[in-house]
CSV table of C-alpha atoms in Angstrom, one decimal:
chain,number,residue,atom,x,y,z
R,989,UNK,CA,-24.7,-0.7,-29.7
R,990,UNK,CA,-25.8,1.1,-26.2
R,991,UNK,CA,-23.4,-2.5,-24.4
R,992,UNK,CA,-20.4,-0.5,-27.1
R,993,UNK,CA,-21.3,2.9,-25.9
R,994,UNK,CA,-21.3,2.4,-22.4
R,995,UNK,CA,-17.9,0.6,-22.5
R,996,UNK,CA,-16.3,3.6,-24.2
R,997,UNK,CA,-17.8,6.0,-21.3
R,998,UNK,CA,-15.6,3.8,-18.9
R,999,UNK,CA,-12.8,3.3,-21.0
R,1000,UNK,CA,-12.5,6.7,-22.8
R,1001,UNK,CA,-14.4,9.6,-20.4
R,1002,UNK,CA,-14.1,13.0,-21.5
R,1003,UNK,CA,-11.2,14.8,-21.5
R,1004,UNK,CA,-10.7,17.8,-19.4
R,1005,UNK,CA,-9.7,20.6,-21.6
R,1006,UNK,CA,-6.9,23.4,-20.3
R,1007,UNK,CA,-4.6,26.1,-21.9
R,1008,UNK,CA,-0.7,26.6,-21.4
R,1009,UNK,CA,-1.5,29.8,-19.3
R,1010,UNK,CA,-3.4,27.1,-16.9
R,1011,UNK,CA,-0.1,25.7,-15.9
R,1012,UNK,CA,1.1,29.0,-14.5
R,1013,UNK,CA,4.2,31.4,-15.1
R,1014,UNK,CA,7.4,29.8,-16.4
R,1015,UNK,CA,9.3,31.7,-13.3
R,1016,UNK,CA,7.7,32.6,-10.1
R,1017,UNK,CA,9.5,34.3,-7.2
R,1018,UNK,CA,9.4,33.2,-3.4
R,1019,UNK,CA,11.0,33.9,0.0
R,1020,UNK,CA,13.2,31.1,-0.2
R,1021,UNK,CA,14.0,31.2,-4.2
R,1022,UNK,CA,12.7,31.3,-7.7
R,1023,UNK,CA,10.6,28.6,-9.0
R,1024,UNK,CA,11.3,27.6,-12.7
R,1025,UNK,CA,8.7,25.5,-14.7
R,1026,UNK,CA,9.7,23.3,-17.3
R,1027,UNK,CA,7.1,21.8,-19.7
R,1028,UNK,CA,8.6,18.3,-21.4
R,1029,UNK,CA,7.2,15.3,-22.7
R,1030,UNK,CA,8.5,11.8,-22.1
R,1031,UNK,CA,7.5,8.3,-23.7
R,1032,UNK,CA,6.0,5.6,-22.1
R,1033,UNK,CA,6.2,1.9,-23.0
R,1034,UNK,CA,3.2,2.1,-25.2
R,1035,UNK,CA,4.8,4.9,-27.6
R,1036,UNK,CA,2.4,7.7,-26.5
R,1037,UNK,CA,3.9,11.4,-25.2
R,1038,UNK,CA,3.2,12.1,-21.6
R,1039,UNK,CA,2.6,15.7,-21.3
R,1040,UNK,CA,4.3,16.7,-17.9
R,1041,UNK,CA,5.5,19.8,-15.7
R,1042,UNK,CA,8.4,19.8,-13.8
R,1043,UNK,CA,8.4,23.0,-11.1
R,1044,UNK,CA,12.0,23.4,-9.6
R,1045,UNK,CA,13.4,25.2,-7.5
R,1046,UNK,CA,16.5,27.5,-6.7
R,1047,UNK,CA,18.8,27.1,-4.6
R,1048,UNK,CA,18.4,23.5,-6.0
R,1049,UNK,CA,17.1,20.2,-4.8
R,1050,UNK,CA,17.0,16.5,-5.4
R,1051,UNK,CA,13.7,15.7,-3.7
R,1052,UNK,CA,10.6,15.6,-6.0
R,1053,UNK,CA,7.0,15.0,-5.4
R,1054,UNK,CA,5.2,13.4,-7.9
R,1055,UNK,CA,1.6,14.4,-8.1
R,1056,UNK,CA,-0.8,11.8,-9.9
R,1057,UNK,CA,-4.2,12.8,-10.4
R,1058,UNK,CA,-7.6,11.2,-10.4
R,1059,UNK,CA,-10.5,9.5,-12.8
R,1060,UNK,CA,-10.9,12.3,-15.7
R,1061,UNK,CA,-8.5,14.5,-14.2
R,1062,UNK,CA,-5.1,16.0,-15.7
R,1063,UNK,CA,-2.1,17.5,-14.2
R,1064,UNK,CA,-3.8,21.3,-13.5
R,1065,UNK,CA,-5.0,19.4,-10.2
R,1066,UNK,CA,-1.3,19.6,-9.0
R,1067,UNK,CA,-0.4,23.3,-10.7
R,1068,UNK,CA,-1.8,24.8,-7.7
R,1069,UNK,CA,0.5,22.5,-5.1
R,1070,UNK,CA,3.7,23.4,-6.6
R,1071,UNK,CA,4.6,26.8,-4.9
R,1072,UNK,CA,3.9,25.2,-1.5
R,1073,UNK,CA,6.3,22.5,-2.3
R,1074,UNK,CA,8.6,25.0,-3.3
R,1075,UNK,CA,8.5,26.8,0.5
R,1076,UNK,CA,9.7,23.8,1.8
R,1077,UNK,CA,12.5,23.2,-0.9
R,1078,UNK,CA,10.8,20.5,-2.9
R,1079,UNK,CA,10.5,20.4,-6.8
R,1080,UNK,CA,7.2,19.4,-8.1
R,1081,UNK,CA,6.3,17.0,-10.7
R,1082,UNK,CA,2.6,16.8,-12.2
R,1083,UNK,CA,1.4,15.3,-15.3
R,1084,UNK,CA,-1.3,13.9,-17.6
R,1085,UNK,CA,-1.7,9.9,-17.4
R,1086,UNK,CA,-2.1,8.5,-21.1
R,1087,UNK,CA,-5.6,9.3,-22.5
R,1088,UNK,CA,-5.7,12.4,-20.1
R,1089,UNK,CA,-5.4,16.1,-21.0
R,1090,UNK,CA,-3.1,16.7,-23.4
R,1091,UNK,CA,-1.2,13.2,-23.3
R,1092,UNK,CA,-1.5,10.8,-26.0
R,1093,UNK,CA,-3.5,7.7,-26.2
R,1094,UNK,CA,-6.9,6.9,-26.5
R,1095,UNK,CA,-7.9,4.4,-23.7
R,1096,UNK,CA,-7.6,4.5,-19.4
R,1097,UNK,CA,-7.0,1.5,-17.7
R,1098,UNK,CA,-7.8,2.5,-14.0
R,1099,UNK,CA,-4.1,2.1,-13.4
R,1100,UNK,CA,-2.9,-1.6,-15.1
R,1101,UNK,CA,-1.1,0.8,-17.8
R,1102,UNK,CA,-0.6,3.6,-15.8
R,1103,UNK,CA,1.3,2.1,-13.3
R,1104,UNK,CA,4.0,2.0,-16.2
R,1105,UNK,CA,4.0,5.9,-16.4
R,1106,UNK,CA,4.9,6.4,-13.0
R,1107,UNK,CA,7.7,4.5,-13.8
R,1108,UNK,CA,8.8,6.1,-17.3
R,1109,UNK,CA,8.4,9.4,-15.0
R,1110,UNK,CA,10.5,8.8,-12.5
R,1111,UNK,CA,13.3,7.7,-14.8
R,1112,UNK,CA,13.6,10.5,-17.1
R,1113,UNK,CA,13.3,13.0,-14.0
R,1114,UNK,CA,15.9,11.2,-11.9
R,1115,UNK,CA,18.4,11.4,-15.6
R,1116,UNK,CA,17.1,15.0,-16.3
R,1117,UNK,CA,17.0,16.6,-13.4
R,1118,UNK,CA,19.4,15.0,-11.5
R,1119,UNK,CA,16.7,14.0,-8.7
R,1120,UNK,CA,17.6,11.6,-6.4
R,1121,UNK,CA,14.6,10.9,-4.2
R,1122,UNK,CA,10.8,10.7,-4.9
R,1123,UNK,CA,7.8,10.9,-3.0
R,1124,UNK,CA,4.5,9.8,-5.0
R,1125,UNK,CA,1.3,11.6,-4.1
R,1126,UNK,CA,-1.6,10.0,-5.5
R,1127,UNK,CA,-5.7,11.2,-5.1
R,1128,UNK,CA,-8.1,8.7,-6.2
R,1129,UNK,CA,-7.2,6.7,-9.2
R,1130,UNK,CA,-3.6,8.2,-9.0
R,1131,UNK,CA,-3.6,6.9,-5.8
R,1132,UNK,CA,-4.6,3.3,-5.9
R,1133,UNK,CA,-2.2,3.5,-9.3
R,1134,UNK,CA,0.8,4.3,-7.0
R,1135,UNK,CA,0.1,1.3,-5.2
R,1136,UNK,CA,0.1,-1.6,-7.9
R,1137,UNK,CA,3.3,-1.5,-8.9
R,1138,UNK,CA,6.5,-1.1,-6.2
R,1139,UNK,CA,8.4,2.4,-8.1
R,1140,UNK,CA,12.5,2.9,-7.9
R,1141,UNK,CA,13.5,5.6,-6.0
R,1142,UNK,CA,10.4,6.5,-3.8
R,1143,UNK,CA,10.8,7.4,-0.2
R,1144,UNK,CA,7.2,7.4,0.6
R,1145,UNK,CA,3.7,7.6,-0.4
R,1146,UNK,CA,0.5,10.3,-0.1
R,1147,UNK,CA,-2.4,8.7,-1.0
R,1148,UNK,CA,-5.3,10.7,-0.6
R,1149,UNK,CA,-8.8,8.7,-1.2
R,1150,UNK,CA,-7.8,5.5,-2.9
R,1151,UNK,CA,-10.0,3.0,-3.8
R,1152,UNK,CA,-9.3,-0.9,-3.2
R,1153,UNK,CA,-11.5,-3.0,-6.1
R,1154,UNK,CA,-12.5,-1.9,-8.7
R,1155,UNK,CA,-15.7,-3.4,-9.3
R,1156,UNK,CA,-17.1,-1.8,-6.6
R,1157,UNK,CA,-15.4,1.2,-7.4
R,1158,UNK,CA,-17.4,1.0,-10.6
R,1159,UNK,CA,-20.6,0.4,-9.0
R,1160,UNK,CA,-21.0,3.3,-6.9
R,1161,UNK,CA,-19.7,5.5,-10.2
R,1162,UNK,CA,-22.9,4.6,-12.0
R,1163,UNK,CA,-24.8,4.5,-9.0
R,1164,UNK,CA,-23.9,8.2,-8.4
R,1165,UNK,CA,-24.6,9.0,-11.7
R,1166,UNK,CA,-28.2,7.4,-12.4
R,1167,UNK,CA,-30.9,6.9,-10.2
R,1168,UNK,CA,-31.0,2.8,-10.4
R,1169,UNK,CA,-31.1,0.3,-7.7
R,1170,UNK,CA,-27.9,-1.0,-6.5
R,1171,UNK,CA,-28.7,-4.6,-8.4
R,1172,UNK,CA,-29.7,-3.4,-11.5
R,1173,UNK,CA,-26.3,-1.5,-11.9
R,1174,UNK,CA,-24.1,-4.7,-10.8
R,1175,UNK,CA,-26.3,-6.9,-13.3
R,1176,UNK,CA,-25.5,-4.4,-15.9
R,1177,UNK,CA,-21.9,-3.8,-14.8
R,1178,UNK,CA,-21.5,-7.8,-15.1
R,1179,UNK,CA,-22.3,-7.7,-19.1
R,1180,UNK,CA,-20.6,-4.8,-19.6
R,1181,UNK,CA,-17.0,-6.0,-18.0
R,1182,UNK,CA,-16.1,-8.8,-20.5
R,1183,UNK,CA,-16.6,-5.9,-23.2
R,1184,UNK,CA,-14.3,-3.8,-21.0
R,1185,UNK,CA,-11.5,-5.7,-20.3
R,1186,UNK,CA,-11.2,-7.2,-23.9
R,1187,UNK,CA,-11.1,-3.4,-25.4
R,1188,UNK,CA,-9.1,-2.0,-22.6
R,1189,UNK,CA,-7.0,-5.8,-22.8
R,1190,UNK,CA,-6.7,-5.9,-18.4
R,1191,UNK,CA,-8.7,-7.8,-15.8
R,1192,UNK,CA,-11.0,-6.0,-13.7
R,1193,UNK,CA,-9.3,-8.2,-10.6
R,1194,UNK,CA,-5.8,-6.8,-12.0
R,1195,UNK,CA,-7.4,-3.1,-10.1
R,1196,UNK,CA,-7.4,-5.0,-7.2
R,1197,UNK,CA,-5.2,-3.9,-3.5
R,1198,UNK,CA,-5.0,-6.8,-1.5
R,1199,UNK,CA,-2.5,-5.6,1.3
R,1200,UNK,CA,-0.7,-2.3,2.0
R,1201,UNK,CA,2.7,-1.8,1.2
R,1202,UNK,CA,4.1,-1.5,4.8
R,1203,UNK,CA,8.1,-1.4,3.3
R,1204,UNK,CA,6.9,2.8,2.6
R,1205,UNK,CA,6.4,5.0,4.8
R,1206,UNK,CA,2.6,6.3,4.0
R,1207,UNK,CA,0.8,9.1,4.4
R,1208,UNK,CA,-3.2,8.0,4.7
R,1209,UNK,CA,-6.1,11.1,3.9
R,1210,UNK,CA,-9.6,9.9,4.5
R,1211,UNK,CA,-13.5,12.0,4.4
R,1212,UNK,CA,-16.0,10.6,6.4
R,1213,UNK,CA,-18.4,12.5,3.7
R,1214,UNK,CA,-17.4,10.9,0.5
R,1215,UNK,CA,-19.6,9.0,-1.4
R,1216,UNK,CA,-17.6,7.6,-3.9
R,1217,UNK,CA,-14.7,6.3,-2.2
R,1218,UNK,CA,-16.0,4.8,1.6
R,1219,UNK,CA,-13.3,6.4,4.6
R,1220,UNK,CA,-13.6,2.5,5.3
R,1221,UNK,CA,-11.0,1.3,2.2
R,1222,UNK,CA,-8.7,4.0,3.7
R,1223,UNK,CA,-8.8,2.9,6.7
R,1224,UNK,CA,-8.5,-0.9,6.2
R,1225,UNK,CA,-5.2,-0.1,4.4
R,1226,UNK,CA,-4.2,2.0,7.6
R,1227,UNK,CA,-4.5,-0.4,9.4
R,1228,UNK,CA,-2.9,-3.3,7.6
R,1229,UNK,CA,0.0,-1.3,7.2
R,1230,UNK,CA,3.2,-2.5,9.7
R,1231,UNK,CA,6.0,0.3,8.8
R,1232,UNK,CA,6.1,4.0,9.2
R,1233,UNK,CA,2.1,5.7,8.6
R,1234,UNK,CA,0.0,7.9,9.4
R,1235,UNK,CA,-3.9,9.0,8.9
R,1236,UNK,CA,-5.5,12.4,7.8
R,1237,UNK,CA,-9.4,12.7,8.0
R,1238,UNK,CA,-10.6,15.7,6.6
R,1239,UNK,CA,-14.3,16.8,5.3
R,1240,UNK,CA,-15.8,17.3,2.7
R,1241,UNK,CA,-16.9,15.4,-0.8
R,1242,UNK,CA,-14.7,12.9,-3.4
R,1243,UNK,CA,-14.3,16.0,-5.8
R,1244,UNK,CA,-14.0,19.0,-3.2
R,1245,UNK,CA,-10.7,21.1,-3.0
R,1246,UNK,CA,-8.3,20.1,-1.0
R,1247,UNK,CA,-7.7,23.3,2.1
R,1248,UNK,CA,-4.1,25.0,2.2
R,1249,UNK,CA,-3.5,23.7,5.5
R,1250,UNK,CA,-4.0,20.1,4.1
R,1251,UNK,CA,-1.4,20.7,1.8
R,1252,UNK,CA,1.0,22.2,4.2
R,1253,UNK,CA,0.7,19.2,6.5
R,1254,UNK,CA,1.7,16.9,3.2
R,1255,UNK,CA,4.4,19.4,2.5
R,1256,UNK,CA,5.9,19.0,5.9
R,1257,UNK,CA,5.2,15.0,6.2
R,1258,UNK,CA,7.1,14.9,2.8
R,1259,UNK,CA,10.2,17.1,3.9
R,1260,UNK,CA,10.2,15.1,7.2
R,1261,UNK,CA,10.1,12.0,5.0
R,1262,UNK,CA,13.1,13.2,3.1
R,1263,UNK,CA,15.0,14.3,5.4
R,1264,UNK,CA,14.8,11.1,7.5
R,1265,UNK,CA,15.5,8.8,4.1
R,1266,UNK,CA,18.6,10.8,3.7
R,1267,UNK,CA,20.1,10.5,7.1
R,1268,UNK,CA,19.4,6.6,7.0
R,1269,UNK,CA,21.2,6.4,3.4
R,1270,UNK,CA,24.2,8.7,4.3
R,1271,UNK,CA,24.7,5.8,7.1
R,1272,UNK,CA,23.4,2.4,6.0
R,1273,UNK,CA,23.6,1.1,2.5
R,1274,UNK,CA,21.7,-2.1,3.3
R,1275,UNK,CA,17.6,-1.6,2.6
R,1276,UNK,CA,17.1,-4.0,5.5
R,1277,UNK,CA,19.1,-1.7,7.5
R,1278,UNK,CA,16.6,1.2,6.4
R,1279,UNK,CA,13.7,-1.0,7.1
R,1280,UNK,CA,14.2,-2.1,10.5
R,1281,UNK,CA,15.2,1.4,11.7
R,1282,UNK,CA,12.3,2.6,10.1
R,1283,UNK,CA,10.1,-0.3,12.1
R,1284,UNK,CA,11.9,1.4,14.9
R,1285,UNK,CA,10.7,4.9,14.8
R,1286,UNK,CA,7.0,3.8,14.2
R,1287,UNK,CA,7.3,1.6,17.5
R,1288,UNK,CA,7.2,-2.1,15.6
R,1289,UNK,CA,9.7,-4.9,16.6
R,1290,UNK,CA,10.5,-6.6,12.8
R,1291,UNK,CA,12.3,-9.6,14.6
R,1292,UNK,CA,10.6,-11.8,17.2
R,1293,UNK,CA,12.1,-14.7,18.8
R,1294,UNK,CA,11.6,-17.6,21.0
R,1295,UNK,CA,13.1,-16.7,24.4
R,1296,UNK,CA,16.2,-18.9,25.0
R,1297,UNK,CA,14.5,-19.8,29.0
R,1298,UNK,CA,11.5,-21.6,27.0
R,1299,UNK,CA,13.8,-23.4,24.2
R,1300,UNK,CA,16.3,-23.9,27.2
R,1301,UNK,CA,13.6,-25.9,30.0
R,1302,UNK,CA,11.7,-27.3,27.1
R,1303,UNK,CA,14.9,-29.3,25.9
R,1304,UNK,CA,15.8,-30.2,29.0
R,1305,UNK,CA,12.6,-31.7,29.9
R,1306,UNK,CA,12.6,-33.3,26.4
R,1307,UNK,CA,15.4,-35.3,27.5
R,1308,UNK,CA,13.5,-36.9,30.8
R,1309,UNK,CA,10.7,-38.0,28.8
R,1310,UNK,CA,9.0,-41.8,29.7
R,1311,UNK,CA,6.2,-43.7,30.3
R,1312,UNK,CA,3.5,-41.9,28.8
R,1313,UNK,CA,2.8,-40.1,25.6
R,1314,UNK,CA,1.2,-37.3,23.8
R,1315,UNK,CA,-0.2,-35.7,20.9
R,1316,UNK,CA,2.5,-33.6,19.0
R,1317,UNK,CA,2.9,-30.2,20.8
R,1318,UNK,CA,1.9,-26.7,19.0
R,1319,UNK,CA,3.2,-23.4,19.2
R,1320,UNK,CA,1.1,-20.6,20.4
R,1321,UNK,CA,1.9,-17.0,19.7
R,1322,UNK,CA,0.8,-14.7,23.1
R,1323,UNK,CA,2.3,-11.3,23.6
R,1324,UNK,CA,5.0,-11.5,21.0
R,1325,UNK,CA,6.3,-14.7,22.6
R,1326,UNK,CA,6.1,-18.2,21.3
R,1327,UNK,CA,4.5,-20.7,24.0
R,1328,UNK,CA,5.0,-24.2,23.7
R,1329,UNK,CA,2.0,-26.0,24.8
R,1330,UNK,CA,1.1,-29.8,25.0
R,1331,UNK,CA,-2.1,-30.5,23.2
R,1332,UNK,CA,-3.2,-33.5,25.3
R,1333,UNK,CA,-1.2,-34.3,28.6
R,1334,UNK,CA,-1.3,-37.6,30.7
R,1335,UNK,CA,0.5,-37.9,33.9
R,1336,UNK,CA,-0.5,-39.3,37.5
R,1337,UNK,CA,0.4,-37.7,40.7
R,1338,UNK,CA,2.8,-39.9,42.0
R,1339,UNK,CA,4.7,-43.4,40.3
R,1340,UNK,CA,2.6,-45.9,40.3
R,1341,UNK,CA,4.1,-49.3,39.3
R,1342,UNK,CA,1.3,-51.0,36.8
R,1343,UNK,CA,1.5,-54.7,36.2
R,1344,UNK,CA,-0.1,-57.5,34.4
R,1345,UNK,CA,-3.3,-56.9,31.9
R,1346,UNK,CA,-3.3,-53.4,32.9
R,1347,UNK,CA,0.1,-52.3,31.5
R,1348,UNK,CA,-0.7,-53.9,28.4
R,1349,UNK,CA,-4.3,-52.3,28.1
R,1350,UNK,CA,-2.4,-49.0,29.0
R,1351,UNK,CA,-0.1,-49.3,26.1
R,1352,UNK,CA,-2.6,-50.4,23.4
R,1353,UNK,CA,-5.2,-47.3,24.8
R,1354,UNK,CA,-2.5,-45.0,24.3
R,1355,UNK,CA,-1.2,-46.3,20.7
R,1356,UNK,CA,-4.8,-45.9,19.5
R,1357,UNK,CA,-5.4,-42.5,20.6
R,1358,UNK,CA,-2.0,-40.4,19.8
R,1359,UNK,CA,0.8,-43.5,18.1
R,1360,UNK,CA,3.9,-44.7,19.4
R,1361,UNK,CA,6.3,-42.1,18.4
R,1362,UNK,CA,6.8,-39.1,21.0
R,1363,UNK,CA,7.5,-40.2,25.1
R,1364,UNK,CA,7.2,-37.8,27.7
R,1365,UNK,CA,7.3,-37.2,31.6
R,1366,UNK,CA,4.8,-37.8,34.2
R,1367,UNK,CA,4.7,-34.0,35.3
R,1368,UNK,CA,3.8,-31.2,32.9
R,1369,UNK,CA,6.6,-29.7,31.3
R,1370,UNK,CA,5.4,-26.0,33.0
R,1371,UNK,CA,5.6,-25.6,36.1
């Protein structure tokens, strides 16, 4: 019974209650328009209503940020975002993952499900609204959600304290809420996951991020002071990341508001983002057009060849080759320029013409040590 009621506390945490007024005004005026809220619900692939708000504005826009909030959260995390998206001409999307707030369903999954309602999201925006380009901005679970499953439509990513495994993601969670050593909780954690994942029906290594998406241009927000998500899974992904990115460390703990000049920056790295997505698509319709000029503005050469010089004097040399022989060559990778280096090399300094017993011991030295195959020079084959 206490294995049963511990699994539910994971698999259904309390749900954070909020009223309509919470959401704010159905039409707020600004400098640079009117913002119009529009409450809907859409259906995911399990059958359940996502609860979601939809903030646009006029004059009106195609580019939407999707907010997706974090472990027992709801969309009244991203209520207060929306009027700063709005001064830079963005509509705003929040909403309640299934089993959160006011959406339907009884179970989270720490993203293996919810990965599916970014999806259903960004489809019935894109047909409703007429939206034509997303940016997906993620805190905590929401964040490491955005990153499981590769979305239509999505010019770039915020992803504001995400976490990379799961299991260890779990451990500090109890650790931060009891008192017990670090190995009673992960003995304790390993009896309780088979429960888990056969009532929740996903593997615990299915919440896993093995490697950044480097093909989206990413937005990266780190605290040194949080205790619950280590800066260090932020900035391994950071750093694994080839395309366009950039990092954001800030203070403060997992839970703590996020300042208005934080979310100003975003605002303006999501415009930018927009902006330089739109240029790229009004002139190349090829993605791997996109990509590579993409690699370009973050200083990243996405082809690298042998220099024809090396092939060239290689080939030549390959063609002179007697008397002795070697083991097969490899290819070593210096300064983003592929070396061809001999593993073993024998030579003499000057022709020597070898006769009788020694030739043949010669021969049969050689066969033994590297085989019969491959001839080559005297002389290296670099100068």
């Amino acid at each position: 019974m206490y294995f049963e009621q511990e699994c539910r506390k994971f698999l259904r945490p309390r749900r954070l209650e909020y009223q309509m007024f919470d959401l704010g005004p159905e039409r707020l005026s600004l400098t640079n328009g009117t913002l119009f809220k529009h409450e809907i619900s859409i259906i995911n692939r399990q059958g359940h209503q996502l609860k979601c708000s939809f903030f646009e504005i006029n004059p009106i826009s195609d580019c939407c940020i999707i907010y997706c909030h974090g472990f027992n959260g709801c969309r009244v995390e991203g209520v207060k975002y929306a009027h700063v998206a709005a001064q830079y001409n963005l509509n705003f999307c929040t909403f309640d993952f299934q089993g959160c707030g006011h959406s339907q369903g009884d179970l989270i999954t720490f993203g293996y499900l919810e990965q599916n309602d970014i999806t259903c999201i960004i489809l019935d925006i894109k047909k409703r609204f007429q939206q034509n380009q997303f940016i997906l901005w993620g805190r905590s679970l929401g964040a490491t959600t955005i990153q499981l499953k590769k979305q239509p439509y999505v010019s770039g990513y915020v992803l504001d304290s995400c976490f990379t495994d799961l299991n260890k993601a779990c451990v500090r969670m109890i650790q931060k809420s009891t008192s017990l050593p670090k190995l009673i909780i992960k003995s304790v954690l390993y009896l309780l996951k088979g429960k888990i994942e056969s009532q929740g029906n996903f593997k615990f290594d299915d919440i896993k991020i093995q490697r950044a998406d480097s093909s989206v241009p990413t937005l990266y927000i780190c605290s040194d002071q949080d205790t619950l998500i280590k800066s260090k899974n932020t900035i391994g992904l950071y750093q694994q990341h080839n395309g366009l990115r950039d990092l954001i460390k800030i203070q403060g703990e997992h839970n703590d508001s996020r300042s208005l000049e934080l979310i100003n920056q975003i605002c303006c790295w999501c415009k930018e983002r927009f902006q330089i997505h739109r240029q790229f698509s009004f002139h190349e319709t090829s993605p791997i057009e996109i990509r590579k000029k993409y690699q370009h503005l973050a200083g990243r050469n996405s082809l690298i060849r042998t220099p024809s010089d090396i092939v060239t004097k290689y080939d030549i040399n390959r063609q002179n080759l007697n008397h002795c022989q070697t083991q097969s060559t490899s290819v070593l990778k210096y300064n983003n320029q592929h070396i061809i280096q001999p593993k073993k090399l024998y030579f003499q300094e000057s022709p020597q013409k070898i006769v009788g017993s020694q030739t043949k011991i010669l021969k049969q030295q050689m066969s033994y040590e590297i085989g019969n195959s491959n001839k080559f020079i005297r002389k290296p084959i670099f100068d």
